[in-house]
CSV table of C-alpha atoms in Angstrom, one decimal:
chain,number,residue,atom,x,y,z
A,139,LEU,CA,21.1,-8.7,-6.7
A,140,THR,CA,23.0,-11.9,-7.1
A,141,ALA,CA,21.6,-12.2,-10.6
A,142,LEU,CA,23.3,-9.0,-11.8
A,143,PRO,CA,26.4,-9.1,-14.0
A,144,ASN,CA,29.9,-8.3,-12.7
A,145,GLY,CA,32.0,-5.3,-13.5
A,146,LYS,CA,30.9,-1.9,-14.7
A,147,ALA,CA,27.6,-3.3,-15.9
A,148,ARG,CA,26.8,-4.5,-12.4
A,149,THR,CA,27.5,-1.0,-11.0
A,150,GLN,CA,25.2,0.6,-13.6
A,151,GLN,CA,22.4,-1.8,-12.9
A,152,LEU,CA,22.7,-1.4,-9.2
A,153,GLU,CA,22.4,2.4,-9.7
A,154,GLN,CA,19.3,1.9,-11.9
A,155,PHE,CA,17.8,-0.4,-9.3
A,156,GLN,CA,18.3,2.2,-6.6
A,157,GLN,CA,16.7,4.8,-8.8
A,158,ARG,CA,13.8,2.5,-9.5
A,159,LEU,CA,13.3,2.0,-5.7
A,160,ALA,CA,13.2,5.8,-5.2
A,161,SER,CA,10.6,6.2,-8.0
A,162,LEU,CA,7.9,4.0,-6.5
A,163,ARG,CA,4.9,5.6,-4.9
A,164,PHE,CA,2.5,3.8,-2.5
A,165,LEU,CA,-1.0,4.8,-1.3
A,166,ASP,CA,-2.9,3.5,1.7
A,167,PRO,CA,-6.4,5.1,1.5
A,168,ALA,CA,-7.2,3.9,5.1
A,169,CYS,CA,-3.8,4.1,6.7
A,170,GLY,CA,-4.7,4.2,10.4
A,171,SER,CA,-1.5,4.6,12.4
A,172,GLY,CA,0.6,3.9,9.4
A,173,ASN,CA,1.6,0.2,9.8
A,174,PHE,CA,1.4,-0.7,6.1
A,175,LEU,CA,3.2,2.5,5.0
A,176,THR,CA,5.9,2.2,7.7
A,177,TYR,CA,6.6,-1.4,6.7
A,178,THR,CA,6.6,-0.5,3.0
A,179,TYR,CA,9.1,2.4,3.6
A,180,MET,CA,11.4,0.2,5.7
A,181,GLU,CA,11.4,-2.6,3.1
A,182,LEU,CA,12.3,-0.1,0.3
A,183,ARG,CA,15.2,1.3,2.5
A,184,ARG,CA,16.4,-2.2,3.3
A,185,MET,CA,16.6,-3.0,-0.4
A,186,GLU,CA,18.4,0.3,-0.9
A,187,ASN,CA,20.9,-0.5,1.8
A,188,LYS,CA,21.7,-3.8,0.1
A,189,VAL,CA,22.4,-1.8,-3.1
A,190,LEU,CA,24.6,0.6,-1.2
A,191,TYR,CA,26.5,-2.3,0.4
A,192,GLU,CA,27.1,-3.8,-3.0
A,193,LEU,CA,28.3,-0.5,-4.5
A,194,ASN,CA,30.5,0.1,-1.5
A,195,SER,CA,32.0,-3.4,-1.8
A,196,LEU,CA,32.8,-2.7,-5.5
A,197,GLY,CA,34.7,0.4,-4.6
A,198,TYR,CA,32.1,2.7,-6.0
A,199,GLN,CA,32.5,6.3,-4.9
A,200,LEU,CA,29.2,7.0,-3.1
A,201,PRO,CA,28.0,10.6,-2.8
A,202,GLU,CA,28.1,12.4,0.5
A,203,ASN,CA,24.4,11.4,1.1
A,204,PRO,CA,23.7,8.3,-1.0
A,205,ILE,CA,20.1,7.8,0.2
A,206,LEU,CA,17.5,8.3,-2.5
A,207,VAL,CA,14.5,6.5,-1.0
A,208,SER,CA,12.4,8.9,1.1
A,209,ILE,CA,9.3,8.8,3.3
A,210,SER,CA,7.6,11.1,0.8
A,211,GLN,CA,7.1,8.0,-1.4
A,212,VAL,CA,4.3,6.8,0.8
A,213,HIS,CA,0.9,8.4,0.8
A,214,GLY,CA,-2.0,7.9,3.2
A,215,PHE,CA,-5.6,9.0,4.0
A,216,GLU,CA,-6.9,8.6,7.5
A,217,ILE,CA,-10.0,10.1,9.2
A,218,ASN,CA,-8.6,10.1,12.7
A,219,ASP,CA,-6.2,13.0,13.4
A,220,PHE,CA,-4.5,11.2,16.3
A,221,ALA,CA,-3.8,8.2,14.0
A,222,VAL,CA,-2.4,10.6,11.4
A,223,ASP,CA,0.1,12.0,13.9
A,224,THR,CA,1.0,8.4,15.0
A,225,ALA,CA,1.6,7.4,11.4
A,226,LYS,CA,3.9,10.4,10.8
A,227,THR,CA,5.8,9.6,14.1
A,228,ALA,CA,6.2,6.0,13.1
A,229,LEU,CA,7.7,7.0,9.8
A,230,TRP,CA,10.1,9.4,11.4
A,231,ILE,CA,11.2,6.6,13.8
A,232,ALA,CA,11.6,4.2,10.8
A,233,GLN,CA,13.6,6.8,8.9
A,234,ASN,CA,16.0,7.2,11.8
A,235,GLN,CA,16.3,3.4,12.3
A,236,MET,CA,17.1,2.8,8.6
A,237,LEU,CA,19.6,5.8,8.7
A,238,HIS,CA,21.6,4.0,11.3
A,239,GLU,CA,21.7,0.8,9.2
A,240,THR,CA,23.1,3.0,6.3
A,241,PHE,CA,25.7,4.4,8.7
A,242,ALA,CA,27.0,0.9,9.3
A,243,ILE,CA,27.4,0.3,5.6
A,244,ILE,CA,29.0,3.4,4.3
A,245,GLY,CA,31.2,4.0,7.4
A,246,ASN,CA,30.2,7.7,8.1
A,247,SER,CA,27.3,9.4,9.7
A,248,LEU,CA,24.5,11.3,8.0
A,249,PRO,CA,22.5,14.1,9.6
A,250,GLU,CA,19.5,12.9,11.6
A,251,LEU,CA,17.9,16.3,11.9
A,252,PRO,CA,15.9,18.2,10.9
A,253,LEU,CA,13.1,15.7,10.5
A,254,SER,CA,11.6,15.5,7.0
A,255,ASN,CA,8.3,17.2,6.6
A,256,ILE,CA,5.6,14.6,5.8
A,257,ASP,CA,2.9,16.2,3.7
A,258,THR,CA,1.7,13.0,2.0
A,259,ILE,CA,-0.3,11.7,5.0
A,260,HIS,CA,-3.7,13.5,5.1
A,261,CYS,CA,-6.4,13.6,7.7
A,262,VAL,CA,-9.5,13.2,5.5
A,263,ASN,CA,-12.5,10.9,5.0
A,264,ALA,CA,-11.4,8.8,2.1
A,265,LEU,CA,-15.0,8.1,1.2
A,266,THR,CA,-15.9,11.8,0.7
A,267,THR,CA,-12.6,13.0,-0.7
A,268,LYS,CA,-11.5,12.7,-4.4
A,269,TRP,CA,-8.3,10.7,-4.0
A,270,GLU,CA,-6.7,12.4,-7.1
A,271,THR,CA,-6.8,15.8,-5.4
A,272,LEU,CA,-4.3,14.5,-2.7
A,273,ALA,CA,-2.4,11.8,-4.6
A,274,ASP,CA,-1.6,12.1,-8.3
A,275,PRO,CA,-2.7,8.8,-10.0
A,276,GLN,CA,0.0,9.2,-12.6
A,277,LYS,CA,2.6,9.0,-9.9
A,278,ILE,CA,1.1,6.2,-7.8
A,279,ASN,CA,2.3,2.6,-8.5
A,280,TYR,CA,0.6,0.6,-5.8
A,281,ILE,CA,-2.5,0.9,-3.5
A,282,VAL,CA,-2.3,-1.1,-0.3
A,283,GLY,CA,-4.2,-1.3,2.9
A,284,ASN,CA,-6.7,-2.8,5.3
A,285,PRO,CA,-9.9,-0.7,5.0
A,286,PRO,CA,-12.4,-0.8,7.9
A,287,PHE,CA,-15.1,-3.5,7.8
A,288,VAL,CA,-18.7,-2.8,8.8
A,289,GLY,CA,-21.4,-5.3,7.7
A,290,ALA,CA,-24.3,-4.1,5.5
A,291,ARG,CA,-26.7,-4.4,8.4
A,292,LEU,CA,-24.5,-2.7,11.0
A,293,GLN,CA,-23.7,0.6,9.3
A,294,THR,CA,-24.7,3.9,10.8
A,295,GLU,CA,-26.9,6.2,8.8
A,296,GLU,CA,-23.9,8.3,7.8
A,297,GLN,CA,-22.0,5.2,6.6
A,298,LYS,CA,-25.0,4.0,4.6
A,299,ALA,CA,-25.2,7.5,2.9
A,300,GLU,CA,-21.5,7.2,2.1
A,301,VAL,CA,-22.0,3.8,0.5
A,302,PHE,CA,-24.9,5.1,-1.5
A,303,ASN,CA,-23.1,8.2,-2.7
A,304,ILE,CA,-20.1,6.1,-3.9
A,305,PHE,CA,-22.0,3.4,-5.8
A,306,GLY,CA,-25.0,5.5,-6.9
A,307,LYS,CA,-28.6,4.6,-7.4
A,308,ASP,CA,-28.1,2.5,-10.4
A,309,TRP,CA,-25.8,0.0,-8.7
A,310,GLU,CA,-27.8,-3.1,-7.9
A,311,ASN,CA,-28.4,-4.1,-4.2
A,312,VAL,CA,-26.4,-1.1,-2.8
A,313,ILE,CA,-28.1,-1.7,0.6
A,314,ASP,CA,-26.4,-5.1,0.8
A,315,LEU,CA,-22.9,-3.9,0.3
A,316,ASP,CA,-20.4,-4.1,3.2
A,317,TYR,CA,-18.7,-0.8,4.1
A,318,VAL,CA,-15.3,-2.0,3.0
A,319,CYS,CA,-16.7,-2.4,-0.6
A,320,CYS,CA,-16.3,1.4,-0.9
A,321,TRP,CA,-12.5,1.2,-1.0
A,322,TYR,CA,-12.6,-1.4,-3.7
A,323,LYS,CA,-14.9,0.7,-5.9
A,324,LEU,CA,-12.9,3.9,-5.3
A,325,ALA,CA,-9.6,2.1,-5.9
A,326,VAL,CA,-10.9,0.9,-9.3
A,327,ASP,CA,-12.1,4.5,-10.1
A,328,PHE,CA,-8.6,5.8,-9.2
A,329,MET,CA,-6.9,3.2,-11.3
A,330,LYS,CA,-8.9,4.1,-14.3
A,331,GLN,CA,-6.9,7.3,-14.4
A,332,ASN,CA,-3.7,5.2,-14.5
A,333,PRO,CA,-4.2,1.5,-15.5
A,334,LYS,CA,-0.6,0.7,-14.5
A,335,ILE,CA,-1.5,0.9,-10.8
A,336,LYS,CA,-1.8,-2.4,-8.9
A,337,CYS,CA,-3.8,-2.8,-5.7
A,338,ALA,CA,-3.9,-5.3,-2.8
A,339,LEU,CA,-6.3,-5.0,0.0
A,340,VAL,CA,-6.7,-7.0,3.2
A,341,SER,CA,-10.4,-7.6,4.0
A,342,THR,CA,-12.6,-9.9,6.0
A,343,ASN,CA,-13.2,-13.0,4.0
A,344,SER,CA,-16.9,-12.2,3.7
A,345,ILE,CA,-15.9,-9.9,0.8
A,346,CYS,CA,-15.6,-13.0,-1.4
A,347,GLN,CA,-18.6,-14.9,-0.1
A,348,GLY,CA,-22.3,-15.0,-0.6
A,349,GLU,CA,-24.1,-11.8,-1.8
A,350,GLN,CA,-20.9,-9.7,-2.0
A,351,VAL,CA,-19.7,-11.7,-5.0
A,352,ALA,CA,-22.6,-10.7,-7.2
A,353,ASN,CA,-23.1,-7.3,-5.6
A,354,LEU,CA,-19.5,-6.1,-5.8
A,355,TRP,CA,-17.3,-8.2,-7.9
A,356,LYS,CA,-19.5,-8.9,-10.9
A,357,PRO,CA,-19.9,-5.1,-11.8
A,358,LEU,CA,-16.2,-4.5,-11.1
A,359,PHE,CA,-15.2,-7.3,-13.4
A,360,GLU,CA,-17.5,-5.8,-16.1
A,361,ALA,CA,-15.6,-2.5,-15.5
A,362,GLY,CA,-12.3,-4.1,-16.3
A,363,LEU,CA,-11.0,-5.3,-13.0
A,364,VAL,CA,-8.8,-8.5,-13.0
A,365,ILE,CA,-7.6,-10.4,-9.9
A,366,ASN,CA,-3.9,-11.2,-10.3
A,367,TYR,CA,-3.4,-13.0,-7.0
A,368,ALA,CA,-5.2,-13.8,-3.8
A,369,TYR,CA,-4.3,-15.2,-0.3
A,370,THR,CA,-6.8,-17.6,1.1
A,371,THR,CA,-8.5,-17.1,4.5
A,372,PHE,CA,-6.3,-16.6,7.5
A,373,ARG,CA,-6.8,-15.5,11.0
A,374,TRP,CA,-5.7,-12.0,11.8
A,375,GLU,CA,-4.2,-12.4,15.3
A,376,SER,CA,-3.9,-9.7,17.9
A,377,ASP,CA,-2.3,-9.7,21.3
A,378,SER,CA,-4.6,-7.0,22.5
A,379,ASN,CA,-7.1,-8.0,25.3
A,380,GLY,CA,-10.6,-8.6,24.1
A,381,MET,CA,-9.7,-8.5,20.5
A,382,ALA,CA,-11.6,-11.0,18.3
A,383,HIS,CA,-9.9,-13.2,15.8
A,384,VAL,CA,-10.9,-11.9,12.4
A,385,HIS,CA,-10.8,-14.1,9.3
A,386,CYS,CA,-9.3,-12.3,6.4
A,387,VAL,CA,-8.3,-12.6,2.8
A,388,ILE,CA,-5.9,-10.6,0.5
A,389,VAL,CA,-7.0,-9.7,-3.0
A,390,GLY,CA,-4.5,-8.3,-5.5
A,391,PHE,CA,-6.2,-6.7,-8.4
A,392,ALA,CA,-5.6,-4.3,-11.3
A,393,LEU,CA,-7.0,-3.2,-14.6
A,394,GLU,CA,-4.2,-5.0,-16.5
A,395,ALA,CA,-3.7,-8.7,-16.2
A,396,ASP,CA,-0.3,-10.1,-15.1
A,397,GLU,CA,1.2,-12.8,-17.2
A,398,LYS,CA,0.8,-15.3,-14.3
A,399,LYS,CA,-1.8,-15.5,-11.6
A,400,PHE,CA,-1.2,-16.9,-8.1
A,401,LEU,CA,-3.2,-18.2,-5.2
A,402,PHE,CA,-1.4,-18.3,-1.9
A,403,ASN,CA,-2.0,-19.8,1.5
A,404,ALA,CA,0.2,-20.2,4.6
A,405,GLU,CA,2.3,-22.9,2.9
A,406,GLY,CA,3.0,-20.8,-0.2
A,407,VAL,CA,1.7,-21.0,-3.7
A,408,VAL,CA,-1.3,-23.3,-4.1
């Protein structure tokens, strides 16, 4: 915001930026209890609150309810019904928290009730559901998430069947694909309906090692996928008792190449 011009032009660009924030749509196709979606929503609202602070400081007459960003901008698929309820509750709590931050900026209260209905988080199996039936690819801007990992040799018969159904009999070495590969394939299929979509998934680092490179990435590259950025291996820490330390990577990919590509680690850009 500091780079914006002063005067009327600044006000107009602040309004445009707020409208842009309110137009973004995010999909987590394995959302669990909604951590990624809640964080995404809160960051959008924090940026919006900065805009409202700037507009208020400029003497701009804000409407009675100046908030444009909503929890309907985040979409999620999750197979566990309890996790779906948890995700919705987390978003309601986040909505209330950010509402109070807006109060402090504009100087007057806004209604906290009734709670907004959340009809964008769905209790479904993302591997047996056509994503486009629940989330319009023409409206989605970003796919994010941390899909579940099950090694190729550790899958149940049901999971093996899901992998085979997604990749098909003509995909080489299907039996050697890890379970998480399904989300990469389905994300690319979804993005083909809107090549503007960008995706970033957190996975165990085995996704980029050994057999997975030829089995998954080579065909996806041939299908048009490009990697725009990646985050090198890091340990996913957990405070829970008995939780293993998992080594993960982040891969940011799309069907359209960014002008610049980046490789990140804990110190920043490599």
